[in-house]
Coordinates of C-alpha atoms and ligand atoms in Angstrom, one line a residue:
X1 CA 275.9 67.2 356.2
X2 CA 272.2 67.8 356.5
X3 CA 270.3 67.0 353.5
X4 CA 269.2 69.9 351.9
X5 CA 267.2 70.8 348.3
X6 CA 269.5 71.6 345.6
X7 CA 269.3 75.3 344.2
X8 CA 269.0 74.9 340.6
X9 CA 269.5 78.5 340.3
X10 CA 266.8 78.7 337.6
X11 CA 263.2 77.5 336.8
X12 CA 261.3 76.1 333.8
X13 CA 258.4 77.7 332.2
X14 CA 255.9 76.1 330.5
X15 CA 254.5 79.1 327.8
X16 CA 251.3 78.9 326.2
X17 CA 249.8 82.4 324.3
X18 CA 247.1 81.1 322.3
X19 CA 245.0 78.5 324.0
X20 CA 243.8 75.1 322.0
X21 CA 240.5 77.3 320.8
X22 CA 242.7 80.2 319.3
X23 CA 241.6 82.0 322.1
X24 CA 244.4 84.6 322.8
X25 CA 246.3 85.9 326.6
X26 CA 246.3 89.1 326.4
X27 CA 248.6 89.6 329.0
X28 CA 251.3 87.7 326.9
X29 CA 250.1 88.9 323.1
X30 CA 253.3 90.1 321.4
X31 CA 250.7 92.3 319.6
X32 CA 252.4 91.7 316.3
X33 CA 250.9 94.2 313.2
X34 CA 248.7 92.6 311.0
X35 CA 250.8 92.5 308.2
X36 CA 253.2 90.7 310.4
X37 CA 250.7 88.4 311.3
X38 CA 249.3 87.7 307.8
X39 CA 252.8 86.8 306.5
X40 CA 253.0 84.3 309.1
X41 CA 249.6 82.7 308.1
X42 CA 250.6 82.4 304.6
X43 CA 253.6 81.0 305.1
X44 CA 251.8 78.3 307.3
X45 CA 249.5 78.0 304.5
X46 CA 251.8 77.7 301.5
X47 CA 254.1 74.8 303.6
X48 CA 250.8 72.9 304.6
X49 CA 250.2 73.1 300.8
X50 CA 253.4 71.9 299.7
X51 CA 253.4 69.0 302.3
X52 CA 250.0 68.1 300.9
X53 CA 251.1 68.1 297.2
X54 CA 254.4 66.3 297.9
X55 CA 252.9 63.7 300.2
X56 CA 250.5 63.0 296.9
X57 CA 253.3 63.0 294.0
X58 CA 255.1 60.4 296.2
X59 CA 252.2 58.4 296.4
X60 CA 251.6 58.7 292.4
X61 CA 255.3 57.6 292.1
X62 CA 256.6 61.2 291.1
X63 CA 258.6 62.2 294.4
X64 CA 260.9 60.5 296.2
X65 CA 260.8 59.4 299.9
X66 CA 259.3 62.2 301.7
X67 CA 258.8 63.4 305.6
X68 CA 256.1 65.2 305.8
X69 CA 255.7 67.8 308.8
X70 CA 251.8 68.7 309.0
X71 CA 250.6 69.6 312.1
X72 CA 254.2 71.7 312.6
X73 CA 253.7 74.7 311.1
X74 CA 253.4 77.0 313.8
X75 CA 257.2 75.5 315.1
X76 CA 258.6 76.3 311.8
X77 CA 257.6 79.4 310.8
X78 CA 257.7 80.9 314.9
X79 CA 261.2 80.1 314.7
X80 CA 262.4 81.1 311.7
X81 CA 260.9 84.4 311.8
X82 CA 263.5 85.4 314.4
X83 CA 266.7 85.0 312.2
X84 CA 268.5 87.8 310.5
X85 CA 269.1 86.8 307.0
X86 CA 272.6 86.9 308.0
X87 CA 272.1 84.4 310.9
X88 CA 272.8 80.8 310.7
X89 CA 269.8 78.0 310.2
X90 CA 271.1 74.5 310.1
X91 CA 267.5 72.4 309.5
X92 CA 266.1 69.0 310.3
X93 CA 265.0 67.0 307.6
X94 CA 261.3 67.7 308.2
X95 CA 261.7 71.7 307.9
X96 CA 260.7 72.5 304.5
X97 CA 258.3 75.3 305.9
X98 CA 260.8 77.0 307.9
X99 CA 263.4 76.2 304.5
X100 CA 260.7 78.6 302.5
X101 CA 260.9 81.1 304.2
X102 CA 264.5 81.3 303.8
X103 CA 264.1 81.6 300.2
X104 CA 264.1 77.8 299.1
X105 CA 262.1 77.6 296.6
X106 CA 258.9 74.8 295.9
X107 CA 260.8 73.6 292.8
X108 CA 264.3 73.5 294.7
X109 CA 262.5 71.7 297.5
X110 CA 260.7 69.0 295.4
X111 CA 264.3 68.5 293.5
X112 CA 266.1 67.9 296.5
X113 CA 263.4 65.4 297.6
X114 CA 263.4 63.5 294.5
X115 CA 266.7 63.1 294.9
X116 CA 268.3 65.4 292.2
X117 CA 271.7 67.6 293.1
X118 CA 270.7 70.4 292.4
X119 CA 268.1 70.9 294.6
X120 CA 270.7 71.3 297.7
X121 CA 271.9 74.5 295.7
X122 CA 271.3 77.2 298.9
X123 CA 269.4 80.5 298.8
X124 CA 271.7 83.6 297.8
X125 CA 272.4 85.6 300.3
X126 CA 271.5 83.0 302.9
X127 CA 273.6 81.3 306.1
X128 CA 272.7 78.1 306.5
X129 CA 273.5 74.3 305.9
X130 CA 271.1 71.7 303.4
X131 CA 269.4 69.7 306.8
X132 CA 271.0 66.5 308.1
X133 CA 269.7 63.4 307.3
X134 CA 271.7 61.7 310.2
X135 CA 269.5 62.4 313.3
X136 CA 271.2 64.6 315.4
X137 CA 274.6 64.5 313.3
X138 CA 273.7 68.2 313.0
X139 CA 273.7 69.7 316.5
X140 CA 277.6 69.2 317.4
X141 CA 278.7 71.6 314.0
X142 CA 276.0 74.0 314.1
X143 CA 277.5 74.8 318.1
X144 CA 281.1 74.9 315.8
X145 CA 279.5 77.7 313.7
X146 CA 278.5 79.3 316.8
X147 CA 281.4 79.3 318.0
X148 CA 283.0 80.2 315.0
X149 CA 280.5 83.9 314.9
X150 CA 282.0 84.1 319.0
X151 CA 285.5 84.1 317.6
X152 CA 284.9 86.1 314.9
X153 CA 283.3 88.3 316.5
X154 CA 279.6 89.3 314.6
X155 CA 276.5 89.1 316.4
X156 CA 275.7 86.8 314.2
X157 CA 273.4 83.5 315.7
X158 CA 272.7 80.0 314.7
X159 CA 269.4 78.4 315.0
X160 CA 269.3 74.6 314.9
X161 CA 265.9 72.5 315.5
X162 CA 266.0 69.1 315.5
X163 CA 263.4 66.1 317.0
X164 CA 262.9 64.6 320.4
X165 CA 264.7 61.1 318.6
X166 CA 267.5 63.1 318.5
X167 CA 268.1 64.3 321.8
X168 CA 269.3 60.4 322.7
X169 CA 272.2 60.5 320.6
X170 CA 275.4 61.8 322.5
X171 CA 275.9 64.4 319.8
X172 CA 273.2 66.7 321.5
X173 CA 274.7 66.2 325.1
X174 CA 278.1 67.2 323.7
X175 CA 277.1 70.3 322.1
X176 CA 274.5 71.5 324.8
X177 CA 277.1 70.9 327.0
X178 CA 279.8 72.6 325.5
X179 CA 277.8 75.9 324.3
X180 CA 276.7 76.2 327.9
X181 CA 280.4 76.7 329.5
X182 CA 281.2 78.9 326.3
X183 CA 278.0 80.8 326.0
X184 CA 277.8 80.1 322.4
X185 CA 275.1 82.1 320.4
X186 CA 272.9 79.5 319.6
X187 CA 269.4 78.2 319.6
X188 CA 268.4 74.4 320.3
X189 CA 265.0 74.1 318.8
X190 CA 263.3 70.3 319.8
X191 CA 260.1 69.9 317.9
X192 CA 258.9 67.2 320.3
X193 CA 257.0 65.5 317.7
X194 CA 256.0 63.2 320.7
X195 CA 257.4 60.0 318.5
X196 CA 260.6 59.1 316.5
X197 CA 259.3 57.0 314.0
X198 CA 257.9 54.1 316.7
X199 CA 259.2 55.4 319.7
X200 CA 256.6 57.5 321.6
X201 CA 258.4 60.0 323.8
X202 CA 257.7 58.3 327.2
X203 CA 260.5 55.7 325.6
X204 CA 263.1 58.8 324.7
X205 CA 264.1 59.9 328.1
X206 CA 262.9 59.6 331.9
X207 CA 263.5 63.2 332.1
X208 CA 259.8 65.2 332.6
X209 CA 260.4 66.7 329.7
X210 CA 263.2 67.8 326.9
X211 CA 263.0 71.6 328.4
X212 CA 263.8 70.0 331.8
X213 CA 267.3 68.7 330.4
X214 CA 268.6 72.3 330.4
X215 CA 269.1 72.2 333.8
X216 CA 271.4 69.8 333.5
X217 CA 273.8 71.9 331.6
X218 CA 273.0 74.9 332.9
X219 CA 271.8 76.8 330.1
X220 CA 268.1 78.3 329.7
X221 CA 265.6 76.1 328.7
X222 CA 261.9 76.7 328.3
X223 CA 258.8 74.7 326.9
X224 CA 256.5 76.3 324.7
X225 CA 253.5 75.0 322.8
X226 CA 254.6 74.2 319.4
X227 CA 251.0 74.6 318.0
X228 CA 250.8 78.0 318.5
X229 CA 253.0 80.7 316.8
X230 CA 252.7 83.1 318.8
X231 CA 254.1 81.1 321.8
X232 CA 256.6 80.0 319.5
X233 CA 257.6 83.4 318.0
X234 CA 258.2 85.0 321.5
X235 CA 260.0 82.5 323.0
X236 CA 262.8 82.1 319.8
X237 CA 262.8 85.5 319.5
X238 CA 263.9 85.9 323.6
X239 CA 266.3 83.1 322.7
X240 CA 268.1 84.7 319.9
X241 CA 268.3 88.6 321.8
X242 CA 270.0 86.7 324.4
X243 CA 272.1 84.6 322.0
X244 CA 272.9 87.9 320.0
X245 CA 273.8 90.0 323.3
X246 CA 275.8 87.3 324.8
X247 CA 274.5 85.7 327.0
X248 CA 274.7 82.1 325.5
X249 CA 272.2 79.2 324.0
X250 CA 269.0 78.2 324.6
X251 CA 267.3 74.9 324.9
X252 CA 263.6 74.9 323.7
X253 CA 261.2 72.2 323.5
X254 CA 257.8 72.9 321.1
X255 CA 255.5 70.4 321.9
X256 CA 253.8 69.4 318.7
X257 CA 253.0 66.2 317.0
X258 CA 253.4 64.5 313.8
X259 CA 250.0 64.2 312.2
X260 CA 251.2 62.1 308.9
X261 CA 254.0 59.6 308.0
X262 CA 257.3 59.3 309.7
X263 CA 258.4 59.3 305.9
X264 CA 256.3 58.0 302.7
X265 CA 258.3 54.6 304.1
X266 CA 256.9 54.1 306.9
X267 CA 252.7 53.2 308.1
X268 CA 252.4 55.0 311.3
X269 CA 248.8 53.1 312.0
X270 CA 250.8 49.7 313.4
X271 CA 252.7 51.6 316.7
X272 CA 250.0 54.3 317.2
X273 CA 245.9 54.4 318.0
X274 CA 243.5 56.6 315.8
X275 CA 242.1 58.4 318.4
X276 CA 245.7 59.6 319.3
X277 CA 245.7 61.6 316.1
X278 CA 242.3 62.9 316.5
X279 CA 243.4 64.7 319.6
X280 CA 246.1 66.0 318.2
X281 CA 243.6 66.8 314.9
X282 CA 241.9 69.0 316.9
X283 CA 245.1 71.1 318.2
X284 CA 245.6 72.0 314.2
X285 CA 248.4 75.0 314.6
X286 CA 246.6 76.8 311.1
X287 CA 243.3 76.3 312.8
X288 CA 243.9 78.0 316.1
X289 CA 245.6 80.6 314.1
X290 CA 243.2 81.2 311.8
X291 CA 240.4 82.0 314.9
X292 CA 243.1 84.2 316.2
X293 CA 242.8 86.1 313.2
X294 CA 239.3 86.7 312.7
X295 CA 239.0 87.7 316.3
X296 CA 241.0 90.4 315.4
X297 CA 239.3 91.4 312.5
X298 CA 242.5 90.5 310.4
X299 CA 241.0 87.4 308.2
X300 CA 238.3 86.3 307.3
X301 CA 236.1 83.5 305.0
X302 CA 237.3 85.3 301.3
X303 CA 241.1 86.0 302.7
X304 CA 241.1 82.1 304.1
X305 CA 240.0 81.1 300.5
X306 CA 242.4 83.7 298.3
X307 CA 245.5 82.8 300.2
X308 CA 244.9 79.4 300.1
X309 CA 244.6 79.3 296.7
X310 CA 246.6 81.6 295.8
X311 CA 249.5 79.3 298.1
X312 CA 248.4 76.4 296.3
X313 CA 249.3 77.9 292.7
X314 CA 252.4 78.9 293.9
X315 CA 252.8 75.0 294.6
X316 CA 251.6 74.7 290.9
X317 CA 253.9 76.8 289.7
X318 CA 256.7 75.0 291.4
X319 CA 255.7 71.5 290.4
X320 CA 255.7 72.3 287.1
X321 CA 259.3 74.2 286.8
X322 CA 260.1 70.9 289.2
X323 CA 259.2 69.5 285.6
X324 CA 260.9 71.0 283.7
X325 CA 264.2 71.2 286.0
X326 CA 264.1 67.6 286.3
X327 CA 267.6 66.3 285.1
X328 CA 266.2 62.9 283.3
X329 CA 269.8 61.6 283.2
X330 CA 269.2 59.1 285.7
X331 CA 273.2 58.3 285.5
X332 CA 274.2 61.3 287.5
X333 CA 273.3 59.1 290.6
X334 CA 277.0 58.1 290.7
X335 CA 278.0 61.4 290.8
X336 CA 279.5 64.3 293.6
X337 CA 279.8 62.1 296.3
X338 CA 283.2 60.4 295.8
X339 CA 286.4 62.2 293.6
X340 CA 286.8 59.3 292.7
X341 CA 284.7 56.3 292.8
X342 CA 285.7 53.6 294.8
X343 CA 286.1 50.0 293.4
X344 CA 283.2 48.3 294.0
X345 CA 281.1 51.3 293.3
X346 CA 282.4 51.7 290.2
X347 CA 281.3 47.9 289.5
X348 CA 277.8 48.8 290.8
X349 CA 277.6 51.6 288.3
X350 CA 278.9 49.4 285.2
X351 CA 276.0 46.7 285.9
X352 CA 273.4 50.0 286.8
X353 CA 274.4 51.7 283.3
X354 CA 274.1 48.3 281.1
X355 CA 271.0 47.6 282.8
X356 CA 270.1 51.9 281.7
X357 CA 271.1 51.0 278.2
X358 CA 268.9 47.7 278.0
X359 CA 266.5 50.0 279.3
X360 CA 267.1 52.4 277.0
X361 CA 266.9 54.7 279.4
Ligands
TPP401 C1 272.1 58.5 313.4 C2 270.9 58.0 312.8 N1 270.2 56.9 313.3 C3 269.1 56.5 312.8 C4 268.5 57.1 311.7 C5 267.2 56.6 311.2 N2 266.1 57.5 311.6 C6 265.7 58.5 310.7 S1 264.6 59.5 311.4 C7 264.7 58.7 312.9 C8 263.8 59.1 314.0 C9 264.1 60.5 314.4 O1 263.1 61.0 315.3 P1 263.1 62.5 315.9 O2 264.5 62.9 316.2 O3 262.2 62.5 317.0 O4 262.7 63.4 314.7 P2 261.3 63.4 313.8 O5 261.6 62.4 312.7 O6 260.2 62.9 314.7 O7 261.1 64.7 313.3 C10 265.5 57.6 312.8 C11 265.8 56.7 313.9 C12 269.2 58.2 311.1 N3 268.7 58.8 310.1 N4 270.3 58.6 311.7

């Protein structure tokens, strides 16, 4: 046998609409309506807000631990947009933004951070899952609930986004895998955050990129830029028309970055260099947006001002219902995870509740 070049049968794209100075293609402008385009904005706005205001009440010892997501807006709220409300969204842990827009509300979110029950209460009305905490534990079921629409029958889709961390754990292989040889209706969104708490991406995989592990499986995979929404929007939207007619899942990478914090646990300044950041500073998704915008005669200095304050009283608002909300019986932390509390738990919860009542707590 001679040697010959394997046909992969398909090719990778690389897609890029606005470039890093919000300067737009207009060959590849979705030409969304202003009003379109203005919701988007303000969402970005009101999650940078919220990111901002949480990242500060954990600091002042009035949230709990906390993983931030500045600098991944534009991922977020590009993706979500796509869903039907009747579609399926099964988050990561860092997709408050994209949780928003979904009808999770500041107070809800801020809740569920600081580690009260009934912030995991979900939207009316809504299809989707609180996010997983286990990296990647997610990815295996949300290809069950695709499969799940298949045999029912709707044209209903799932959309699951997740980190580049998470693509090492088996779980993703299994279900990429397995919704590529059933053409399940689902969406595999990577925010390539380029590290996993200290583990820059060049560590993750050997592969050139996540996009490129589509291949693999056989399934469409594409790279977009993951700081700019309008790259984002288009290419989730394709995903989802061709998860809806059919024609099975889709592996996208975003390439974005984690500006802050892994979590409020963690000091991100002993694994990576300043200037890092500052390149990445300069790629801001609201930023590039926000020139977008103006170009087009659709924002400008007053609007930039009114919405963000007007985003920031809506985190106001929701910090101080968050407040209010707050159960203060700090013994419910035994509570809904176990019918009925194993042995030794119910020893740690004795010596937790004498040490409450010494307390007087
Ligand atoms: C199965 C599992 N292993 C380890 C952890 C601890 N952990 C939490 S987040 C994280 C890194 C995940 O990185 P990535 O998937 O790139 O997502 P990012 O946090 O960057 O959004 C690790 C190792 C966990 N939560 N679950």
């Amino acid at each position: 046998m001679p040697r010959t070049e394997l046909d992969y049968g398909q090719r990778l794209e690389h897609l890029s609409i606005l470039d890093e100075r919000g300067a737009v293609d207009d060959a590849l402008d979705p030409g969304f309506a202003n009003d379109e385009l203005l919701r988007l904005y303000r969402a970005m706005v009101l999650t940078r807000q919220l990111d901002i205001r949480m990242l500060r009440m954990q600091r002042q010892g009035q949230m709990g631990t906390f993983a931030p997501g500045r600098g991944q807006e534009a991922t977020q709220i590009g993706s979500i947009r796509a869903l039907r409300k009747s579609d399926w969204y099964w988050p990561s842990y860092r997709s408050f933004g994209a949780q928003m827009w979904r009808g999770w509300t500041v107070e809800g979110l801020m809740l569920l951070w600081d580690g009260y029950f009934a912030g995991f209460e979900i939207p009316e009305g809504t299809n989707e899952l609180p996010f997983s905490i286990i990296v990647g534990g997610h990815i295996a079921p949300a290809t069950g609930i695709a499969m799940a629409c298949r045999y029912e029958g709707t044209d209903e889709v799932v959309l699951t986004n997740f980190g580049d961390g998470a693509t090492s754990q088996g779980d993703f292989a299994e279900a990429v895998n397995f919704a590529g040889v059933y053409k399940s209706p689902i969406v595999y969104l990577c925010e390539n955050n380029q590290w996993a708490i200290s583990t820059p991406f060049e560590k993750q995989t050997a592969s050139k990129s996540i996009a490129h592990r589509a291949l693999g499986f056989g399934v469409e995979g594409i790279q977009v830029d993951g700081n700019d929404i309008l790259a984002v929007s288009v290419a989730v939207e394709e995903a989802v028309a061709r998860a809806r007619a059919g024609e099975g899942p889709t592996v996208i990478e975003a390439l974005t970055y984690r500006m802050d914090v892994h979590t409020t646990a963690d000091d991100p300044t002993v694994y990576r260099k300043d200037d890092e950041v500052e390149r990445w500073e300069a790629k801001d998704p609201i930023i590039r947006f926000e020139k977008y915008l103006r170009d087009r005669g659709a924002l400008d200095d007053a609007a930039i001002e009114a919405i963000e304050s007007e985003e920031r009283a809506r985190v106001d608002a929701g910090r101080k219902l968050f407040d209010e909300l707050k159960q203060k019986d700090y013994r419910e932390v035994f509570d809904y995870v176990y019918a009925t509390l194993p042995p030794e738990l119910q020893e740690q919860r004795a010596d937790y509740f004498a040490k409450l009542d010494r307390a007087g707590l």
